[in-house]
PDB file of C-alpha atoms and ligand atoms in Angstrom:
ATOM      1  CA  MET A   1       0.024  -0.173  -0.160  1.00  0.00           C
ATOM      2  CA  THR A   2       1.348   3.376  -0.629  1.00  0.00           C
ATOM      3  CA  ARG A   3      -0.282   6.745  -1.129  1.00  0.00           C
ATOM      4  CA  ILE A   4      -0.571   5.983  -4.941  1.00  0.00           C
ATOM      5  CA  THR A   5      -2.957   3.261  -4.304  1.00  0.00           C
ATOM      6  CA  PRO A   6      -5.707   4.954  -4.985  1.00  0.00           C
ATOM      7  CA  LEU A   7      -4.888   6.426  -8.206  1.00  0.00           C
ATOM      8  CA  LEU A   8      -3.680   2.951  -9.760  1.00  0.00           C
ATOM      9  CA  GLU A   9      -7.424   2.071  -9.191  1.00  0.00           C
ATOM     10  CA  ARG A  10      -8.188   5.070 -11.678  1.00  0.00           C
ATOM     11  CA  ASN A  11      -5.551   3.767 -14.012  1.00  0.00           C
ATOM     12  CA  GLU A  12      -7.148   0.494 -14.157  1.00  0.00           C
ATOM     13  CA  GLN A  13     -10.200   2.457 -14.721  1.00  0.00           C
ATOM     14  CA  PHE A  14      -8.440   4.223 -17.873  1.00  0.00           C
ATOM     15  CA  ALA A  15      -6.511   1.079 -19.290  1.00  0.00           C
ATOM     16  CA  SER A  16      -9.421  -1.049 -18.959  1.00  0.00           C
ATOM     17  CA  ASP A  17     -10.497   1.686 -21.717  1.00  0.00           C
ATOM     18  CA  TYR A  18      -7.825   2.744 -23.736  1.00  0.00           C
ATOM     19  CA  THR A  19      -6.372   3.192 -27.096  1.00  0.00           C
ATOM     20  CA  PRO A  20      -2.958   3.722 -27.840  1.00  0.00           C
ATOM     21  CA  VAL A  21      -1.686   6.912 -29.556  1.00  0.00           C
ATOM     22  CA  ALA A  22       1.551   5.884 -31.847  1.00  0.00           C
ATOM     23  CA  LEU A  23       4.545   8.283 -31.764  1.00  0.00           C
ATOM     24  CA  GLY A  24       3.403  11.025 -34.360  1.00  0.00           C
ATOM     25  CA  LEU A  25       3.310  14.734 -34.711  1.00  0.00           C
ATOM     26  CA  PRO A  26       1.413  17.051 -31.602  1.00  0.00           C
ATOM     27  CA  THR A  27      -1.704  16.691 -33.577  1.00  0.00           C
ATOM     28  CA  ALA A  28      -2.164  20.429 -31.650  1.00  0.00           C
ATOM     29  CA  GLN A  29       0.452  21.396 -32.825  1.00  0.00           C
ATOM     30  CA  LEU A  30       1.544  22.585 -29.845  1.00  0.00           C
ATOM     31  CA  LEU A  31       3.949  22.611 -26.825  1.00  0.00           C
ATOM     32  CA  ILE A  32       3.149  24.004 -23.519  1.00  0.00           C
ATOM     33  CA  VAL A  33       5.282  24.865 -20.701  1.00  0.00           C
ATOM     34  CA  THR A  34       3.910  26.120 -17.266  1.00  0.00           C
ATOM     35  CA  CYS A  35       3.721  25.680 -13.275  1.00  0.00           C
ATOM     36  CA  LEU A  36       4.202  22.613 -11.864  1.00  0.00           C
ATOM     37  CA  ASP A  37       1.237  23.701  -9.503  1.00  0.00           C
ATOM     38  CA  HIS A  38      -1.378  20.915  -8.635  1.00  0.00           C
ATOM     39  CA  ARG A  39      -3.998  23.508  -9.356  1.00  0.00           C
ATOM     40  CA  VAL A  40      -2.639  24.177 -13.163  1.00  0.00           C
ATOM     41  CA  ASP A  41      -2.862  21.244 -15.234  1.00  0.00           C
ATOM     42  CA  PRO A  42      -3.482  21.992 -18.710  1.00  0.00           C
ATOM     43  CA  ALA A  43      -5.207  18.358 -19.349  1.00  0.00           C
ATOM     44  CA  ILE A  44      -8.095  20.372 -17.190  1.00  0.00           C
ATOM     45  CA  PHE A  45      -8.078  23.696 -17.780  1.00  0.00           C
ATOM     46  CA  LEU A  46      -7.047  23.596 -21.596  1.00  0.00           C
ATOM     47  CA  GLY A  47      -8.641  20.283 -22.351  1.00  0.00           C
ATOM     48  CA  VAL A  48      -5.392  18.855 -23.544  1.00  0.00           C
ATOM     49  CA  ARG A  49      -5.769  14.990 -24.698  1.00  0.00           C
ATOM     50  CA  LEU A  50      -3.417  12.253 -25.640  1.00  0.00           C
ATOM     51  CA  GLY A  51      -1.060  12.918 -28.555  1.00  0.00           C
ATOM     52  CA  GLU A  52      -2.692  16.598 -28.541  1.00  0.00           C
ATOM     53  CA  ALA A  53       0.840  18.345 -27.022  1.00  0.00           C
ATOM     54  CA  PRO A  54       3.888  17.737 -24.803  1.00  0.00           C
ATOM     55  CA  VAL A  55       3.857  19.432 -21.484  1.00  0.00           C
ATOM     56  CA  ILE A  56       6.912  20.782 -19.688  1.00  0.00           C
ATOM     57  CA  ARG A  57       6.042  21.868 -15.912  1.00  0.00           C
ATOM     58  CA  ASN A  58       8.476  23.146 -13.268  1.00  0.00           C
ATOM     59  CA  ALA A  59       8.375  25.801 -10.464  1.00  0.00           C
ATOM     60  CA  GLY A  60       6.455  28.764 -12.344  1.00  0.00           C
ATOM     61  CA  GLY A  61       6.356  27.253 -16.059  1.00  0.00           C
ATOM     62  CA  ARG A  62       9.900  29.210 -16.141  1.00  0.00           C
ATOM     63  CA  VAL A  63      11.993  29.346 -19.164  1.00  0.00           C
ATOM     64  CA  THR A  64      15.350  27.648 -17.451  1.00  0.00           C
ATOM     65  CA  PRO A  65      18.147  26.680 -19.413  1.00  0.00           C
ATOM     66  CA  ALA A  66      16.720  23.118 -19.137  1.00  0.00           C
ATOM     67  CA  VAL A  67      13.326  23.947 -20.825  1.00  0.00           C
ATOM     68  CA  ILE A  68      15.262  25.467 -23.462  1.00  0.00           C
ATOM     69  CA  ASP A  69      17.027  22.346 -23.924  1.00  0.00           C
ATOM     70  CA  ASP A  70      13.999  20.493 -23.968  1.00  0.00           C
ATOM     71  CA  VAL A  71      12.789  22.707 -26.491  1.00  0.00           C
ATOM     72  CA  ALA A  72      15.313  22.215 -28.970  1.00  0.00           C
ATOM     73  CA  TYR A  73      15.226  18.860 -28.978  1.00  0.00           C
ATOM     74  CA  ILE A  74      11.722  18.012 -29.462  1.00  0.00           C
ATOM     75  CA  ALA A  75      12.119  20.738 -32.142  1.00  0.00           C
ATOM     76  CA  PHE A  76      14.998  18.395 -33.219  1.00  0.00           C
ATOM     77  CA  LEU A  77      13.426  15.277 -33.288  1.00  0.00           C
ATOM     78  CA  ALA A  78       9.732  16.365 -35.040  1.00  0.00           C
ATOM     79  CA  GLU A  79      12.271  18.017 -38.064  1.00  0.00           C
ATOM     80  CA  GLN A  80      13.907  14.644 -38.466  1.00  0.00           C
ATOM     81  CA  LEU A  81      10.893  12.498 -37.869  1.00  0.00           C
ATOM     82  CA  PHE A  82       7.853  14.148 -39.624  1.00  0.00           C
ATOM     83  CA  GLY A  83       9.941  17.504 -41.447  1.00  0.00           C
ATOM     84  CA  THR A  84       8.269  16.181 -44.408  1.00  0.00           C
ATOM     85  CA  GLU A  85       5.079  16.475 -43.149  1.00  0.00           C
ATOM     86  CA  LEU A  86       5.072  19.881 -41.929  1.00  0.00           C
ATOM     87  CA  ALA A  87       4.974  23.058 -43.517  1.00  0.00           C
ATOM     88  CA  ALA A  88       8.234  24.565 -44.506  1.00  0.00           C
ATOM     89  CA  ASP A  89       8.414  27.456 -41.987  1.00  0.00           C
ATOM     90  CA  ALA A  90       6.822  25.477 -39.413  1.00  0.00           C
ATOM     91  CA  LEU A  91       7.042  23.075 -36.467  1.00  0.00           C
ATOM     92  CA  PHE A  92       4.941  23.902 -33.757  1.00  0.00           C
ATOM     93  CA  GLU A  93       3.953  26.861 -31.589  1.00  0.00           C
ATOM     94  CA  VAL A  94       5.543  27.118 -27.826  1.00  0.00           C
ATOM     95  CA  ALA A  95       2.526  28.276 -25.602  1.00  0.00           C
ATOM     96  CA  VAL A  96       4.101  29.464 -21.922  1.00  0.00           C
ATOM     97  CA  VAL A  97       1.238  30.070 -19.472  1.00  0.00           C
ATOM     98  CA  HIS A  98       2.270  31.406 -16.527  1.00  0.00           C
ATOM     99  CA  HIS A  99      -0.538  32.007 -13.550  1.00  0.00           C
ATOM    100  CA  THR A 100      -1.508  34.038 -10.552  1.00  0.00           C
ATOM    101  CA  GLN A 101      -1.016  32.825  -6.670  1.00  0.00           C
ATOM    102  CA  CYS A 102       2.349  31.082  -7.698  1.00  0.00           C
ATOM    103  CA  GLY A 103       3.531  29.256  -5.074  1.00  0.00           C
ATOM    104  CA  THR A 104       7.186  30.463  -5.979  1.00  0.00           C
ATOM    105  CA  GLY A 105       5.956  34.019  -5.700  1.00  0.00           C
ATOM    106  CA  PHE A 106       6.915  33.858  -1.833  1.00  0.00           C
ATOM    107  CA  LEU A 107      10.534  33.778  -3.229  1.00  0.00           C
ATOM    108  CA  ALA A 108      10.334  37.612  -3.995  1.00  0.00           C
ATOM    109  CA  ASP A 109      10.670  37.970  -0.655  1.00  0.00           C
ATOM    110  CA  PRO A 110      14.150  38.421   0.488  1.00  0.00           C
ATOM    111  CA  ALA A 111      14.051  36.718   3.961  1.00  0.00           C
ATOM    112  CA  PHE A 112      12.136  33.725   2.425  1.00  0.00           C
ATOM    113  CA  ARG A 113      14.345  33.425  -0.551  1.00  0.00           C
ATOM    114  CA  HIS A 114      17.803  33.130   2.016  1.00  0.00           C
ATOM    115  CA  GLN A 115      15.745  30.779   4.433  1.00  0.00           C
ATOM    116  CA  ALA A 116      15.153  28.918   1.114  1.00  0.00           C
ATOM    117  CA  ALA A 117      18.600  28.798  -0.492  1.00  0.00           C
ATOM    118  CA  GLN A 118      20.193  27.957   3.152  1.00  0.00           C
ATOM    119  CA  ALA A 119      17.351  24.807   3.624  1.00  0.00           C
ATOM    120  CA  THR A 120      17.939  23.519  -0.097  1.00  0.00           C
ATOM    121  CA  GLY A 121      21.237  24.454  -1.179  1.00  0.00           C
ATOM    122  CA  ILE A 122      20.096  26.423  -4.554  1.00  0.00           C
ATOM    123  CA  PRO A 123      21.412  30.419  -4.694  1.00  0.00           C
ATOM    124  CA  GLU A 124      19.687  32.605  -4.354  1.00  0.00           C
ATOM    125  CA  LYS A 125      19.806  34.448  -7.338  1.00  0.00           C
ATOM    126  CA  THR A 126      18.424  31.397  -8.869  1.00  0.00           C
ATOM    127  CA  LEU A 127      15.492  31.055  -6.460  1.00  0.00           C
ATOM    128  CA  GLU A 128      14.886  34.775  -7.222  1.00  0.00           C
ATOM    129  CA  ALA A 129      14.974  34.741 -11.169  1.00  0.00           C
ATOM    130  CA  SER A 130      12.075  31.481 -10.948  1.00  0.00           C
ATOM    131  CA  ALA A 131       9.848  33.657  -8.759  1.00  0.00           C
ATOM    132  CA  VAL A 132       6.637  35.020 -10.433  1.00  0.00           C
ATOM    133  CA  THR A 133       5.051  37.555  -8.679  1.00  0.00           C
ATOM    134  CA  ASP A 134       3.640  39.265 -11.811  1.00  0.00           C
ATOM    135  CA  PRO A 135       2.609  36.707 -14.101  1.00  0.00           C
ATOM    136  CA  GLU A 136       2.155  39.110 -17.160  1.00  0.00           C
ATOM    137  CA  ALA A 137       5.652  40.404 -16.684  1.00  0.00           C
ATOM    138  CA  THR A 138       6.934  36.936 -15.952  1.00  0.00           C
ATOM    139  CA  VAL A 139       5.581  35.199 -19.466  1.00  0.00           C
ATOM    140  CA  ARG A 140       6.184  38.621 -21.682  1.00  0.00           C
ATOM    141  CA  ALA A 141      10.237  37.912 -20.120  1.00  0.00           C
ATOM    142  CA  ASP A 142       9.779  33.917 -20.868  1.00  0.00           C
ATOM    143  CA  VAL A 143       8.944  34.245 -24.574  1.00  0.00           C
ATOM    144  CA  GLY A 144      11.489  36.844 -25.032  1.00  0.00           C
ATOM    145  CA  ARG A 145      13.760  34.346 -23.740  1.00  0.00           C
ATOM    146  CA  LEU A 146      13.174  31.141 -25.769  1.00  0.00           C
ATOM    147  CA  LEU A 147      12.875  33.795 -29.161  1.00  0.00           C
ATOM    148  CA  ALA A 148      16.051  34.863 -28.278  1.00  0.00           C
ATOM    149  CA  SER A 149      18.037  31.896 -27.922  1.00  0.00           C
ATOM    150  CA  PRO A 150      20.106  30.474 -30.788  1.00  0.00           C
ATOM    151  CA  SER A 151      19.002  26.595 -29.819  1.00  0.00           C
ATOM    152  CA  ILE A 152      15.411  27.267 -30.854  1.00  0.00           C
ATOM    153  CA  SER A 153      14.993  26.166 -34.225  1.00  0.00           C
ATOM    154  CA  PRO A 154      13.693  29.445 -36.098  1.00  0.00           C
ATOM    155  CA  LYS A 155      10.848  27.201 -37.582  1.00  0.00           C
ATOM    156  CA  VAL A 156       9.354  27.313 -33.639  1.00  0.00           C
ATOM    157  CA  SER A 157       6.463  30.082 -33.059  1.00  0.00           C
ATOM    158  CA  VAL A 158       6.637  31.535 -29.223  1.00  0.00           C
ATOM    159  CA  SER A 159       3.015  32.876 -27.423  1.00  0.00           C
ATOM    160  CA  GLY A 160       2.540  33.779 -23.619  1.00  0.00           C
ATOM    161  CA  HIS A 161      -0.856  33.326 -21.454  1.00  0.00           C
ATOM    162  CA  VAL A 162      -1.999  33.717 -18.024  1.00  0.00           C
ATOM    163  CA  TYR A 163      -3.750  31.725 -15.883  1.00  0.00           C
ATOM    164  CA  ASP A 164      -6.219  33.302 -13.773  1.00  0.00           C
ATOM    165  CA  ILE A 165      -6.893  30.579 -10.667  1.00  0.00           C
ATOM    166  CA  ALA A 166      -9.829  32.722  -9.610  1.00  0.00           C
ATOM    167  CA  THR A 167     -11.620  32.440 -12.679  1.00  0.00           C
ATOM    168  CA  GLY A 168     -10.430  29.637 -14.624  1.00  0.00           C
ATOM    169  CA  ARG A 169      -9.706  31.678 -17.500  1.00  0.00           C
ATOM    170  CA  VAL A 170      -6.666  31.790 -20.124  1.00  0.00           C
ATOM    171  CA  THR A 171      -5.562  35.268 -21.100  1.00  0.00           C
ATOM    172  CA  THR A 172      -3.527  35.518 -23.808  1.00  0.00           C
ATOM    173  CA  VAL A 173      -0.167  38.020 -22.886  1.00  0.00           C
ATOM    174  CA  LEU A 174       1.366  37.559 -26.545  1.00  0.00           C
ATOM    175  CA  ASP A 175       0.268  36.152 -30.034  1.00  0.00           C
ATOM    176  CA  ALA A 176       2.567  33.512 -31.388  1.00  0.00           C
ATOM    177  CA  ARG A 177       5.638  34.703 -33.005  1.00  0.00           C
ATOM    178  CA  HIS A 178       8.789  33.559 -34.671  1.00  0.00           C
ATOM    179  CA  PRO A 179      12.341  34.598 -33.772  1.00  0.00           C
ATOM    180  CA  ASP A 180      13.694  37.952 -35.346  1.00  0.00           C
ATOM    181  CA  ARG A 181      16.029  35.547 -37.514  1.00  0.00           C
ATOM    182  CA  PRO A 182      17.187  34.682 -40.469  1.00  0.00           C
ATOM    183  CA  GLY A 183      14.891  31.504 -41.852  1.00  0.00           C
ATOM    184  CA  ALA A 184      12.565  32.468 -39.645  1.00  0.00           C
TER     185      ALA A 184
HETATM  186 ZN1  LIG B 201       2.594  28.421  -9.802  1.00  0.00          ZN
END
């Protein structure tokens, strides 16, 4: 018996009437970057279904070097496997979604941040950089970070959105755009 036991029962239900999805292009032509918060699940608030979109989640849904590496690899993989099926200028769109009431917001407080750094060994600067207190501002910054990254294919577009925990609504802050580089 572990804490996951009740969920394994739900998995039994799921598997009893399951149809596998073959490896292919995400049918929504979308990759979602969002927070790991348990109130922020794209399968629920965006209705994302199996096979529609890869989802990368971390604290805050921030565009870290690890996220940039994942997006770069997924773009490479999509182009290698399915490049001929795609329009020459379009692989997929990365939608960055930050949210209100984010738990990373506590990290904006220097005393809290200092304590967190001491307890976890994570540098204070790293913790400060992950804080989401104004999701509209951090979404703009992170879309900019992806668009400016030389490792991201110019065939990838990036958009920015905020999910409001109080209303359940997603608002688009930045429409999809390609990096401003040759080949884009
Ligand atoms: Zn969050």
